[in-house]
Amino acid sequence: MKHIHQSRAEAGQSTAPSPSLHIFLQAGLHIDPAMSTKLAAVAGLVLLLAALNAAGVDSQRLPPPPPGCHYTYDYFRGLVTICDNPTPSPPAALTSPSMFVFGDSFADNGNLPKDTQQLSLISRQWYDPYGASYGQDNGTAAGKFNATGRFSNYLVQSDFIGRILGMNEAPPTYISSGINGNCDNAGMTFAAGGSGVFPVPLGVATLSDQLDNFERLVASGCITKAQIDASVVLIAVSGNDYDRVGVAQPSALGDVTVFIKNVTSQIAAAVDRLEKFGMNKILVNNLHPVGCTPAQTVLSKYATCDGAGNTASKTHNENLHQLLADKGNVMLLDLYGAFIGIVDKEHAGDKGSDLSRQFKNKKTPCCVGNDPTGFCGQMSSDAENPVELYTVCPNPEKHFFWDEMNPTQAGWTAVMTQLEGAIRQFIWPSQS
């Protein structure tokens, strides 16, 4: 088994995507996988040569790698050391359930590398104003920013489930521990912002890729059978696949229902893989009302939800229910109902929630780019005197959404308050 010993960030190198690839991402264009690989390789070589030239002749000579290892260049991590058969570091004896987290930004607590050279849509979570409520359990502004790699002003869904299990927050990230062969009693978070079931242009790990990483750690003995037997799994797939193909505009696809069926089938396949490892407490998000996210409500000046987007969510959820509802070891988390009862209470019927009253801004994001094509956290390109190209609210606890897609900590608190009782009953049925 090959093992990546050193991350790009640890090597002090940039994790920035090449300009050409970044442009493709921003434009939403499809990149042929072969071309993507070639571009990544060229960009990586250029960055490596530039780093060596900037360091000077005396520093260009690398120290020899550890025994049984060799150097290679990874596009996203930079210069890394690959070791054969690393010695795993399994956790000590278990005292509480472990948690394993797969999915996207709803559950990512820092798995995407920090890009120190180029602030972008997939690195903004490491910069101001993300983390604006760090350490504030009520979700209010902390007075300073402390970005942790989460796509919110602080806590995200996986953190709240971690707290249900007795943790302070979600378990450590794969990029900070598992990639180095270190495992923790708390479990591990594999989720990465922007992920989906199908590949994305810049190579964010898909749901299947994340499961591959999990399986490698199981095979090495880093993740133990005892952990698996006493584990809780969260799968959070939140519609990135649909966002990339414009499912809110059905004319953009030949047959929306077929595509949705393909997405939900991949989620069900992930559940099947985990079941084969003995996982018997699997939480799977259904799809929130994507038509009510600021990315869609901006078209009505944040006044109304987009009907087509919500119809797509309902179709997704019906398919997922058909595939998973009969599995006794799976609980479908009704994010659709929990979200809609807050952000669109007047149309939610019996799903309307009194928790809606605390949010004065239900469809308007707390943080938004000043330009329609901009994003929360965007800065001008002036390196000496950068200017903020976004606006952030002073009271994030009054907003349900943090940015164009992700809830605030207060938003997640309201959602998980509605779901916590059912989650506890599912995990500990004898105590209910």
Coordinates of C-alpha atoms in Angstrom, one line a residue:
M1 CA 0.0 0.0 0.0
K2 CA 1.3 3.4 -0.9
H3 CA 1.2 6.1 1.8
I4 CA 1.5 9.8 1.5
H5 CA 3.8 10.9 4.3
Q6 CA 3.9 14.7 3.9
S7 CA 1.2 17.1 2.8
R8 CA 1.8 20.0 0.5
A9 CA 0.9 22.5 3.3
E10 CA 3.5 20.8 5.5
A11 CA 6.1 21.2 2.8
G12 CA 5.4 24.9 2.8
Q13 CA 4.2 25.0 -0.8
S14 CA 1.2 26.4 -2.5
T15 CA -1.9 24.3 -3.0
A16 CA -3.2 26.7 -5.6
P17 CA -4.8 25.3 -8.7
S18 CA -3.3 26.4 -12.0
P19 CA -4.9 29.6 -13.4
S20 CA -6.3 27.7 -16.4
L21 CA -8.0 25.1 -14.3
H22 CA -9.3 27.7 -11.9
I23 CA -10.9 29.6 -14.8
F24 CA -12.6 26.3 -15.9
L25 CA -14.1 25.9 -12.4
Q26 CA -15.4 29.4 -12.1
A27 CA -17.0 29.2 -15.5
G28 CA -18.6 25.9 -14.7
L29 CA -17.0 24.3 -17.8
H30 CA -16.3 20.6 -18.2
I31 CA -12.7 19.5 -18.4
D32 CA -11.8 16.4 -20.2
P33 CA -10.2 14.1 -17.6
A34 CA -7.2 13.5 -19.8
M35 CA -6.7 17.2 -20.4
S36 CA -7.2 17.9 -16.7
T37 CA -4.4 15.4 -15.9
K38 CA -2.1 17.0 -18.4
L39 CA -2.8 20.5 -17.2
A40 CA -2.3 19.4 -13.6
A41 CA 1.0 17.8 -14.4
V42 CA 2.3 20.8 -16.3
A43 CA 1.2 23.2 -13.5
G44 CA 2.8 21.0 -10.9
L45 CA 6.1 20.9 -12.7
V46 CA 6.1 24.7 -13.2
L47 CA 5.3 25.3 -9.6
L48 CA 8.0 22.9 -8.4
L49 CA 10.7 24.5 -10.7
A50 CA 9.6 27.9 -9.6
A51 CA 9.9 27.0 -5.9
L52 CA 13.4 25.6 -6.5
N53 CA 14.6 28.6 -8.4
A54 CA 13.2 31.0 -5.8
A55 CA 15.0 29.0 -3.0
G56 CA 18.4 29.5 -4.5
V57 CA 21.0 27.0 -5.7
D58 CA 22.2 25.9 -2.2
S59 CA 18.7 24.9 -1.1
Q60 CA 17.7 23.0 -4.3
R61 CA 19.3 19.8 -3.1
L62 CA 16.6 17.8 -1.2
P63 CA 17.6 15.6 1.8
P64 CA 17.3 11.9 1.2
P65 CA 13.8 10.5 1.8
P66 CA 13.3 8.1 4.7
P67 CA 14.1 4.4 4.2
G68 CA 11.5 2.7 2.0
C69 CA 10.2 6.0 0.7
H70 CA 10.6 8.2 -2.4
Y71 CA 9.7 11.7 -3.5
T72 CA 6.9 12.5 -6.0
Y73 CA 4.8 15.5 -6.9
D74 CA 1.1 15.6 -6.2
Y75 CA -0.9 18.4 -7.8
F76 CA -2.9 19.2 -4.8
R77 CA -0.3 18.5 -2.0
G78 CA 2.9 19.5 -3.8
L79 CA 6.1 17.6 -3.0
V80 CA 5.2 14.6 -1.0
T81 CA 6.9 11.5 0.3
I82 CA 5.5 8.1 -0.7
C83 CA 6.3 5.3 1.6
D84 CA 5.6 1.6 1.1
N85 CA 3.8 -0.3 3.9
P86 CA 3.7 2.5 6.5
T87 CA 3.3 1.4 10.1
P88 CA -0.3 2.4 11.1
S89 CA -1.0 4.1 14.4
P90 CA -4.4 2.6 15.5
P91 CA -6.3 4.3 18.4
A92 CA -6.2 3.2 22.0
A93 CA -9.1 1.3 23.6
L94 CA -12.5 2.7 22.8
T95 CA -14.6 4.4 25.5
S96 CA -17.4 5.8 23.2
P97 CA -18.7 5.4 19.7
S98 CA -16.5 6.4 16.7
M99 CA -17.8 8.5 14.0
F100 CA -17.0 8.4 10.3
V101 CA -18.1 11.2 8.0
F102 CA -18.4 11.3 4.3
G103 CA -19.8 13.9 1.9
D104 CA -19.4 17.6 1.2
S105 CA -19.4 21.0 2.8
F106 CA -22.3 20.3 5.1
A107 CA -19.9 17.9 6.9
D108 CA -16.4 19.1 6.0
N109 CA -14.4 20.4 8.9
G110 CA -11.2 21.1 7.1
N111 CA -10.3 18.5 4.5
L112 CA -9.6 20.8 1.6
P113 CA -6.0 22.1 1.7
K114 CA -5.5 25.8 2.5
D115 CA -4.4 27.7 -0.6
T116 CA -1.9 30.2 0.5
Q117 CA -1.4 31.8 -2.9
Q118 CA -4.9 32.1 -4.4
L119 CA -8.2 32.6 -2.6
S120 CA -10.9 30.8 -4.5
L121 CA -14.3 29.1 -4.1
I122 CA -12.6 25.9 -2.8
S123 CA -10.2 27.6 -0.4
R124 CA -12.2 30.5 1.0
Q125 CA -13.2 28.4 4.0
W126 CA -9.7 29.0 5.4
Y127 CA -10.0 32.8 5.2
D128 CA -12.0 35.6 6.7
P129 CA -14.9 36.0 7.3
Y130 CA -15.3 32.2 7.7
G131 CA -15.1 31.2 11.4
A132 CA -16.6 34.5 12.4
S133 CA -18.4 32.8 15.4
Y134 CA -15.6 30.6 16.5
G135 CA -16.1 29.5 20.1
Q136 CA -19.6 31.1 20.3
D137 CA -22.1 28.4 21.0
N138 CA -25.0 30.8 20.3
G139 CA -23.6 31.6 16.9
T140 CA -23.1 35.3 17.5
A141 CA -20.1 37.1 16.0
A142 CA -17.0 36.5 18.0
G143 CA -15.4 39.9 17.2
K144 CA -12.6 38.2 15.2
F145 CA -12.3 35.6 12.6
N146 CA -10.9 32.2 13.1
A147 CA -11.4 30.1 10.0
T148 CA -11.1 26.4 10.5
G149 CA -11.8 25.1 7.0
R150 CA -15.5 24.8 7.6
F151 CA -18.0 26.3 5.2
S152 CA -19.8 28.3 7.9
N153 CA -19.2 30.9 10.5
Y154 CA -18.2 28.0 12.7
L155 CA -19.9 24.6 13.4
V156 CA -21.4 22.5 10.7
Q157 CA -23.7 19.5 10.7
S158 CA -21.1 16.9 11.5
D159 CA -20.0 18.8 14.6
F160 CA -23.5 18.7 16.0
I161 CA -23.7 14.9 15.4
G162 CA -20.3 14.6 17.0
R163 CA -21.7 16.4 20.1
I164 CA -24.6 14.0 20.2
L165 CA -22.0 11.2 20.5
G166 CA -20.2 13.0 23.3
M167 CA -17.5 14.7 21.3
N168 CA -16.7 18.4 21.3
E169 CA -16.9 18.5 17.5
A170 CA -16.6 16.3 14.5
P171 CA -13.6 13.8 14.4
P172 CA -10.3 14.8 12.9
T173 CA -9.9 15.2 9.1
Y174 CA -8.4 12.7 6.8
I175 CA -5.9 15.2 5.5
S176 CA -4.6 16.0 9.0
S177 CA -4.4 12.5 10.3
G178 CA -5.5 9.6 8.2
I179 CA -3.3 10.6 5.2
N180 CA -0.3 10.1 7.6
G181 CA -1.5 6.8 8.9
N182 CA -2.8 8.1 12.2
C183 CA -6.2 7.2 13.5
D184 CA -8.2 8.5 16.5
N185 CA -10.8 7.0 18.8
A186 CA -13.2 9.7 17.7
G187 CA -13.1 8.4 14.1
M188 CA -12.4 10.4 11.0
T189 CA -13.9 13.0 8.7
F190 CA -13.4 12.3 5.0
A191 CA -16.0 14.8 3.7
A192 CA -14.7 17.5 1.4
G193 CA -16.5 20.7 0.3
G194 CA -17.6 20.6 -3.3
S195 CA -17.7 16.8 -3.4
G196 CA -20.5 14.8 -5.1
V197 CA -20.9 11.3 -6.3
F198 CA -19.4 12.2 -9.7
P199 CA -16.0 13.7 -10.4
V200 CA -15.5 17.5 -10.4
P201 CA -13.1 19.5 -12.5
L202 CA -10.5 20.2 -9.8
G203 CA -10.4 16.7 -8.4
V204 CA -12.1 17.1 -5.1
A205 CA -12.5 13.5 -3.7
T206 CA -15.9 12.1 -4.7
L207 CA -18.0 10.0 -2.3
S208 CA -16.4 6.9 -3.7
D209 CA -12.9 8.3 -3.4
Q210 CA -13.6 9.0 0.3
L211 CA -14.7 5.4 0.8
D212 CA -11.5 4.2 -0.9
N213 CA -9.5 6.2 1.6
F214 CA -11.5 4.7 4.4
E215 CA -11.0 1.2 3.1
R216 CA -7.2 1.7 2.9
L217 CA -7.1 2.7 6.5
V218 CA -9.1 -0.4 7.5
A219 CA -6.9 -2.6 5.4
S220 CA -3.7 -1.2 7.1
G221 CA -5.2 -1.7 10.6
C222 CA -5.3 2.0 11.4
I223 CA -9.0 1.9 11.7
T224 CA -9.8 -1.2 13.8
K225 CA -12.7 -3.6 13.8
A226 CA -13.6 -2.5 17.3
Q227 CA -14.1 1.1 16.0
I228 CA -16.2 -0.1 13.1
D229 CA -18.4 -2.3 15.3
A230 CA -19.1 0.7 17.6
S231 CA -19.3 3.4 14.9
V232 CA -21.8 5.9 13.6
V233 CA -21.6 7.0 10.0
L234 CA -22.8 10.2 8.4
I235 CA -23.2 10.5 4.6
A236 CA -23.9 14.1 3.6
V237 CA -24.5 14.6 -0.2
S238 CA -26.0 18.0 -0.6
G239 CA -26.6 18.5 -4.3
N240 CA -23.3 19.6 -5.8
D241 CA -23.8 17.2 -8.7
Y242 CA -27.1 18.9 -9.5
D243 CA -25.6 22.4 -9.1
R244 CA -22.9 21.6 -11.6
V245 CA -25.4 20.6 -14.3
G246 CA -28.0 23.1 -13.6
V247 CA -30.8 20.9 -12.4
A248 CA -32.8 23.9 -11.2
Q249 CA -33.2 24.6 -15.0
P250 CA -34.6 21.3 -16.3
S251 CA -33.9 22.3 -19.9
A252 CA -30.2 22.1 -19.2
L253 CA -30.6 18.3 -19.0
G254 CA -32.1 15.8 -21.3
D255 CA -33.9 13.9 -18.6
V256 CA -33.5 15.2 -15.1
T257 CA -35.2 12.2 -13.5
V258 CA -32.6 9.8 -15.0
F259 CA -29.7 11.9 -13.7
I260 CA -31.3 12.1 -10.2
K261 CA -31.7 8.4 -10.2
N262 CA -28.0 8.0 -11.0
V263 CA -27.0 10.2 -8.1
T264 CA -29.2 8.5 -5.6
S265 CA -28.1 5.0 -6.8
Q266 CA -24.5 6.0 -6.1
I267 CA -25.4 7.1 -2.6
A268 CA -27.1 3.7 -2.0
A269 CA -24.0 2.0 -3.4
A270 CA -21.9 3.8 -0.8
V271 CA -24.2 2.6 1.9
D272 CA -23.9 -1.0 0.6
R273 CA -20.1 -0.7 0.8
L274 CA -20.2 0.5 4.4
E275 CA -22.6 -2.3 5.3
K276 CA -20.1 -4.9 4.0
F277 CA -17.6 -3.5 6.6
G278 CA -20.1 -4.1 9.4
M279 CA -21.3 -0.5 9.8
N280 CA -24.8 -0.8 11.4
K281 CA -25.6 2.8 12.3
I282 CA -25.6 4.8 9.1
L283 CA -27.1 8.3 8.9
V284 CA -27.9 9.5 5.4
N285 CA -29.0 13.1 4.7
N286 CA -31.9 13.5 2.3
L287 CA -31.6 16.6 0.1
H288 CA -32.5 20.0 1.6
P289 CA -34.8 22.3 -0.5
V290 CA -32.1 23.6 -2.9
G291 CA -34.6 26.0 -4.4
C292 CA -34.6 27.9 -1.1
T293 CA -30.8 28.4 -0.9
P294 CA -29.5 31.9 -1.6
A295 CA -27.9 30.7 -4.8
Q296 CA -31.5 30.3 -6.1
T297 CA -33.4 32.9 -4.2
V298 CA -31.0 35.7 -5.3
L299 CA -33.0 35.7 -8.6
S300 CA -36.1 37.0 -6.6
K301 CA -33.9 39.3 -4.4
Y302 CA -34.1 36.6 -1.7
A303 CA -37.9 36.8 -1.5
T304 CA -39.1 33.4 -2.8
C305 CA -37.8 29.8 -3.2
D306 CA -37.3 28.4 -6.7
G307 CA -40.0 25.8 -7.4
A308 CA -37.9 23.8 -9.9
G309 CA -35.1 23.4 -7.5
N310 CA -37.3 22.2 -4.7
T311 CA -39.1 19.7 -7.1
A312 CA -35.7 18.3 -7.9
S313 CA -35.0 17.9 -4.2
K314 CA -38.3 16.1 -3.7
T315 CA -37.6 13.7 -6.6
H316 CA -34.1 13.0 -5.1
N317 CA -35.6 12.2 -1.7
E318 CA -38.3 10.0 -3.1
N319 CA -35.7 7.9 -4.9
L320 CA -33.5 7.8 -1.9
H321 CA -36.4 6.6 0.3
Q322 CA -37.2 3.8 -2.1
L323 CA -33.6 2.6 -2.1
L324 CA -32.9 2.9 1.6
A325 CA -36.0 3.1 3.7
D326 CA -36.2 -0.7 4.3
K327 CA -32.7 -0.9 5.7
G328 CA -32.9 -1.3 9.5
N329 CA -29.4 0.0 10.0
V330 CA -29.9 3.2 8.0
M331 CA -31.7 6.4 9.1
L332 CA -32.6 9.0 6.5
L333 CA -32.2 12.4 8.1
D334 CA -35.0 14.7 6.8
L335 CA -33.1 17.8 6.0
Y336 CA -35.7 18.8 3.6
G337 CA -38.4 19.0 6.3
A338 CA -36.1 20.6 8.8
F339 CA -34.9 23.3 6.3
I340 CA -38.3 24.1 4.7
G341 CA -40.0 24.5 8.1
I342 CA -37.7 27.4 8.8
V343 CA -36.8 29.1 5.5
D344 CA -40.3 28.7 3.9
K345 CA -42.6 28.2 6.8
E346 CA -45.6 29.8 5.1
H347 CA -45.5 27.1 2.5
A348 CA -44.3 24.2 4.7
G349 CA -47.7 23.1 6.0
D350 CA -47.4 20.9 9.1
K351 CA -43.6 21.0 8.8
G352 CA -43.6 24.7 9.8
S353 CA -41.3 25.2 12.8
D354 CA -41.5 27.8 15.6
L355 CA -37.7 27.9 15.3
S356 CA -38.3 30.0 12.2
R357 CA -39.0 33.1 14.4
Q358 CA -35.4 33.5 15.4
F359 CA -34.3 34.2 11.9
K360 CA -35.0 37.6 10.5
N361 CA -33.3 36.7 7.3
K362 CA -34.3 33.2 6.1
K363 CA -33.3 33.3 2.5
T364 CA -30.7 36.0 2.5
P365 CA -27.1 35.0 3.2
C366 CA -25.1 36.6 6.0
C367 CA -22.0 36.8 3.7
V368 CA -22.3 37.6 0.0
G369 CA -20.0 38.7 -2.8
N370 CA -20.5 42.3 -3.9
D371 CA -20.5 41.1 -7.5
P372 CA -23.1 38.7 -8.8
T373 CA -20.3 36.4 -9.9
G374 CA -18.3 36.9 -6.7
F375 CA -18.3 34.9 -3.5
C376 CA -18.2 35.3 0.3
G377 CA -14.6 36.0 1.3
Q378 CA -13.5 37.2 -2.1
M379 CA -10.7 39.8 -2.1
S380 CA -9.2 42.1 -4.8
S381 CA -6.1 41.0 -6.5
D382 CA -4.0 43.9 -5.1
A383 CA -1.4 42.0 -3.0
E384 CA -0.3 45.1 -1.1
N385 CA -3.7 46.6 -0.3
P386 CA -6.3 44.0 -0.8
V387 CA -9.9 45.1 -0.7
E388 CA -12.9 43.1 0.5
L389 CA -15.2 42.2 -2.3
Y390 CA -17.9 40.9 -0.1
T391 CA -20.3 42.0 2.6
V392 CA -20.8 40.2 5.9
C393 CA -23.6 40.8 8.4
P394 CA -23.0 41.8 12.0
N395 CA -25.5 39.3 13.4
P396 CA -25.1 35.8 11.9
E397 CA -27.3 34.3 14.5
K398 CA -30.3 36.1 12.8
H399 CA -29.5 34.5 9.4
F400 CA -30.2 30.9 8.5
F401 CA -27.7 30.9 5.6
W402 CA -24.1 31.8 5.9
D403 CA -23.2 32.0 2.2
E404 CA -24.9 31.1 -1.0
M405 CA -25.4 27.4 0.0
N406 CA -24.4 26.6 3.5
P407 CA -26.2 27.4 6.8
T408 CA -24.9 29.5 9.6
Q409 CA -24.0 27.8 12.9
A410 CA -27.4 29.1 14.2
G411 CA -29.1 27.6 11.1
W412 CA -27.5 24.2 11.8
T413 CA -28.5 24.5 15.5
A414 CA -32.1 24.9 14.5
V415 CA -32.0 22.0 12.0
M416 CA -30.3 19.6 14.4
T417 CA -32.6 20.6 17.2
Q418 CA -35.4 19.1 15.1
L419 CA -33.5 15.9 14.3
E420 CA -31.6 15.2 17.5
G421 CA -34.3 13.2 19.2
A422 CA -34.8 10.8 16.3
I423 CA -31.0 10.4 15.9
R424 CA -30.6 9.5 19.6
Q425 CA -33.4 7.0 19.3
F426 CA -31.8 5.4 16.3
I427 CA -28.3 5.1 17.9
W428 CA -29.5 4.1 21.4
P429 CA -32.9 2.5 21.0
S430 CA -32.7 0.9 24.4
Q431 CA -32.5 4.3 26.1
S432 CA -35.5 5.8 24.3

